[in-house]
Coordinates of C-alpha atoms in Angstrom, one line a residue:
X1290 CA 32.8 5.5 12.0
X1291 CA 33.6 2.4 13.5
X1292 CA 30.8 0.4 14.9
X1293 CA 29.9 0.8 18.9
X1294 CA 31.2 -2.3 21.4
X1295 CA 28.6 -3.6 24.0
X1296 CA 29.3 -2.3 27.5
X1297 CA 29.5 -5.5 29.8
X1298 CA 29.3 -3.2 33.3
X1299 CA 25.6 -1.6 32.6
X1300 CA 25.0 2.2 32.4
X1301 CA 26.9 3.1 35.5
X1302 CA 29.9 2.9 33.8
X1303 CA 28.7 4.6 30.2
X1304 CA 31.1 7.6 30.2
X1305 CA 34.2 5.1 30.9
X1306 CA 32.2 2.6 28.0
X1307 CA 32.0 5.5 25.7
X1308 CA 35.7 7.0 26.0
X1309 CA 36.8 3.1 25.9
X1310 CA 34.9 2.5 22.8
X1311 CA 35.4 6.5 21.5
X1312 CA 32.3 5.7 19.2
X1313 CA 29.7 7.5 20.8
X1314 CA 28.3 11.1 19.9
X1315 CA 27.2 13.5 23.1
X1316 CA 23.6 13.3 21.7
X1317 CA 23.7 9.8 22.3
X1318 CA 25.0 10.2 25.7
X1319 CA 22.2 13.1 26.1
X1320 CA 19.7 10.7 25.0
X1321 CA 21.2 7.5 27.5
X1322 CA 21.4 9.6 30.6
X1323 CA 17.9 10.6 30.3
X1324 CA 16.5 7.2 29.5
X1325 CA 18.4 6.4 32.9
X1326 CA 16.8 9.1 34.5
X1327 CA 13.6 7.8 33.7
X1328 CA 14.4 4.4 34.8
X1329 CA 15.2 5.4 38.2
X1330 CA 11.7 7.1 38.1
X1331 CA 10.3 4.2 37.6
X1332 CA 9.2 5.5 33.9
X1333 CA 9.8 2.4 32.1
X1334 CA 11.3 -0.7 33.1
X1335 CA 14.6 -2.4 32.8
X1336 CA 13.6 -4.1 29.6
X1337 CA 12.6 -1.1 27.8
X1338 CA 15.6 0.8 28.9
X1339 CA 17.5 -1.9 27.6
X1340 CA 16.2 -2.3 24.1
X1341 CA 16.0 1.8 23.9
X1342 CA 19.6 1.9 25.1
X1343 CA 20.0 -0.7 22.3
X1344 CA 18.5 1.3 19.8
X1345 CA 20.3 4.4 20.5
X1346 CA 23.5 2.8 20.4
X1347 CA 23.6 0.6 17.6
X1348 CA 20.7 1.5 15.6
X1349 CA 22.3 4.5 13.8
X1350 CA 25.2 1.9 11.9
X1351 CA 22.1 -0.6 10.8
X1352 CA 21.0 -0.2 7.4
X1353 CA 17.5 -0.6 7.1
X1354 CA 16.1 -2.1 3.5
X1355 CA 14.2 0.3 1.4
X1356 CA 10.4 0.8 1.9
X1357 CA 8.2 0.6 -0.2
X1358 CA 6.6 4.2 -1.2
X1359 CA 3.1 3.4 -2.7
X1360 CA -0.5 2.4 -1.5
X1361 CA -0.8 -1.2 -0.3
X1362 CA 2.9 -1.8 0.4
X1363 CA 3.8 -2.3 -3.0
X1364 CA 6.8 -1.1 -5.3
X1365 CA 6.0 1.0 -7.8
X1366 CA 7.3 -1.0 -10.3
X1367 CA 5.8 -4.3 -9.4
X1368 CA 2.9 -4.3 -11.8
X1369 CA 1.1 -7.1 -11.2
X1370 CA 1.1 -6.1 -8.2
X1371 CA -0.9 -3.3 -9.0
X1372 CA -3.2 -5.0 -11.1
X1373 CA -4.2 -8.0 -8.8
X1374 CA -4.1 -5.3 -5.6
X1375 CA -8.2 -4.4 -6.4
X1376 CA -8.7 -8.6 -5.8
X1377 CA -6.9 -8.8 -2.7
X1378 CA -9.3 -5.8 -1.3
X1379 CA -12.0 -7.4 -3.1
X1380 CA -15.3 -6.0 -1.8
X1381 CA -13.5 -3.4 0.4
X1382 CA -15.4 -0.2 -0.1
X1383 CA -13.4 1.9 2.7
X1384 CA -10.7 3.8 2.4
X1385 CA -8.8 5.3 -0.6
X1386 CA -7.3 4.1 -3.9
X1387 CA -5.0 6.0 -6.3
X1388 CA -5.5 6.6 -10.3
X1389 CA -2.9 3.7 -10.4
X1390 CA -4.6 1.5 -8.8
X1391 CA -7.8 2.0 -10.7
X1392 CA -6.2 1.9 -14.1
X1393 CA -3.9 -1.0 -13.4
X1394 CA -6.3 -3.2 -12.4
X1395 CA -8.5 -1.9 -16.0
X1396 CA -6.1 -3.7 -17.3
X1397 CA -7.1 -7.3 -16.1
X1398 CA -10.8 -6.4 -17.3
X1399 CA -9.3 -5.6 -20.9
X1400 CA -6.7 -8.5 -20.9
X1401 CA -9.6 -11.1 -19.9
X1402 CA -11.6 -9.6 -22.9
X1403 CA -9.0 -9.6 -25.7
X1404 CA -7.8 -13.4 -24.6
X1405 CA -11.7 -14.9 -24.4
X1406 CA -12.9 -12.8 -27.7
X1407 CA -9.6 -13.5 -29.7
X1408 CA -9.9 -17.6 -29.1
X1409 CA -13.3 -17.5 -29.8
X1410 CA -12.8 -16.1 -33.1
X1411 CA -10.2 -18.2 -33.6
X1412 CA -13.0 -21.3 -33.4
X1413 CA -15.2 -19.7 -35.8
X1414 CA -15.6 -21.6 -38.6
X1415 CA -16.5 -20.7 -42.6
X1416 CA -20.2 -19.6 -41.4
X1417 CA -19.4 -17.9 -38.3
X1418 CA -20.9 -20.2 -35.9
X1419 CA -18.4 -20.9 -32.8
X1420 CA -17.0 -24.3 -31.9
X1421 CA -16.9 -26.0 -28.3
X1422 CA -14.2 -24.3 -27.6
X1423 CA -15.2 -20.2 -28.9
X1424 CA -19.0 -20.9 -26.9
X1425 CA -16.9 -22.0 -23.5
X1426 CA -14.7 -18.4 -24.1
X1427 CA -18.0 -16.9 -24.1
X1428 CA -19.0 -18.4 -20.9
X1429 CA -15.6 -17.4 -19.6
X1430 CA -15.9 -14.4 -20.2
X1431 CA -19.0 -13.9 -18.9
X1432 CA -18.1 -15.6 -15.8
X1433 CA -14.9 -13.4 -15.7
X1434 CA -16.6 -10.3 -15.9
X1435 CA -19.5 -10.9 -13.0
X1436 CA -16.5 -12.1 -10.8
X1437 CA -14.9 -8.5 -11.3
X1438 CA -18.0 -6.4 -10.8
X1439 CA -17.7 -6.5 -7.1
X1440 CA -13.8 -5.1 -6.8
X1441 CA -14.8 -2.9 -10.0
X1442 CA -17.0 -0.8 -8.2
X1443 CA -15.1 -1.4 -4.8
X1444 CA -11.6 0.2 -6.3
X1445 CA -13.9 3.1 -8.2
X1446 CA -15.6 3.5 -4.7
X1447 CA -12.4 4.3 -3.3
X1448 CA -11.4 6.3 -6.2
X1449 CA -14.5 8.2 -5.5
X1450 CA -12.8 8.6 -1.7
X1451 CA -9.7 9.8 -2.8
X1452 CA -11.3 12.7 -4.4
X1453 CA -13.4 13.3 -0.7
X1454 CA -16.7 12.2 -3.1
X1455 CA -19.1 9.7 -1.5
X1456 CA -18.7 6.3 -2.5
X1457 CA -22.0 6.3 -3.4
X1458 CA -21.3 7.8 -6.8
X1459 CA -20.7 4.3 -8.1
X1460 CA -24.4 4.6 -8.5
X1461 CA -24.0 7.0 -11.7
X1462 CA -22.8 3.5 -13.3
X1463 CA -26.5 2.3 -13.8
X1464 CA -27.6 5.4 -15.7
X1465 CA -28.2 4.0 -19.2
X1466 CA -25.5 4.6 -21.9
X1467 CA -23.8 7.5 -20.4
X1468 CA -23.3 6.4 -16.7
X1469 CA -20.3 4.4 -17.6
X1470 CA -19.0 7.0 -19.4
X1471 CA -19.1 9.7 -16.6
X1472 CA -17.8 7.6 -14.1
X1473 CA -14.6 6.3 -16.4
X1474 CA -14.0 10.3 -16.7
X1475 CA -14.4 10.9 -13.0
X1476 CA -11.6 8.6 -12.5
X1477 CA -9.2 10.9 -14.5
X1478 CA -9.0 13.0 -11.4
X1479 CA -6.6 13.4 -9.1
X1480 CA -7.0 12.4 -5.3
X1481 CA -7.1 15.5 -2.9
X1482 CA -3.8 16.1 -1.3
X1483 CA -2.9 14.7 2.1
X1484 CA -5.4 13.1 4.4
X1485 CA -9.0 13.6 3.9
X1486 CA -12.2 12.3 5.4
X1487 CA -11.9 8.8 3.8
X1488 CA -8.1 8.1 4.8
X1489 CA -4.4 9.1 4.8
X1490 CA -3.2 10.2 1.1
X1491 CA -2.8 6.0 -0.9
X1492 CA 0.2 8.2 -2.6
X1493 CA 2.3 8.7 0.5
X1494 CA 1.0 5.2 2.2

């Protein structure tokens, strides 16, 4: 199908533009003779007929790029992406956040901890006592981990939404040597399905 030619004589002559251009299907022509109709009701104005008219005329020969299909706008294969998406929202305790986000951005927390422990082991010498360098991992690391608490419990807060829990389950953290545990299970689960209290679905955002 060949692409649709501007009319230069306006919508009074659209049956004469659309046998001249032969281009245009009778739902479009439905579709324009209606949006006339409401122009001459004073429904919406000149410009909007225009840019509707537009729409309906050359729209359907545009190809549009593809969307992105996962929570946050992101590609599903963009995986830093993922991983970093928890510090862009970092103490945003609304809303909903799917198991990939949570266990994406787990992944920051674990690489910070094998890259700090592994060069301060490195700078142990024969008696086990760290160098300069292994004691500043260690404060790295410390550092590191306090800077993620707040968008740790923020994505599991969400988490906690996607299931139509209360946020306030975060809490179960702070129950001494099992709390961490619970919660790390409870984020094995799957979001409810469609919208919930908390939000629209993160999996069809």
């Amino acid at each position: 199908m060949l692409p649709v030619q501007p009319c230069p004589f306006g919508f009074g002559f659209i049956t004469s533009c659309i046998k001249e251009t032969q281009m245009v299907d009778t739902e479009a022509l439905q579709n324009l003779e209606k949006l006339n109709q409401l122009k001459n009701d004073g429904i919406i104005s000149d410009a909007e007929f225009e840019r509707s008219k537009e729409r309906l005329l050359f729209g359907r020969t545009e190809r549009k790029p593809a969307q992105p299909t996962s929570s946050g706008n992101l590609a599903p294969d963009d995986h830093v992406g993922w991983m970093i998406l928890p510090l862009k929202r970092y103490a945003q305790f609304t809303g909903r956040a799917s198991r990939k986000e949570f266990w994406m951005f787990q992944l920051v927390s674990v690489a910070l901890v094998l890259l700090t422990v592994t060069i301060a082991a490195i700078d142990q010498n024969d008696f086990g006592e760290s160098g300069l360098i292994g004691n500043l991992m260690l404060v790295v690391l410390v550092l590191g981990l306090l800077g993620l608490l707040i968008p740790q419990l923020a994505v599991q807060a969400r988490r906690f939404h996607d299931q139509n829990r209360s946020g306030w389950f975060v809490l179960l953290n702070f129950i001494p040597y099992i709390g961490a545990l619970i919660v790390l299970v409870m984020m094995v689960i799957d979001g409810t399905p469609g919208e919930n209290r908390f939000g629209p679905n993160p999996k069809d955002a």
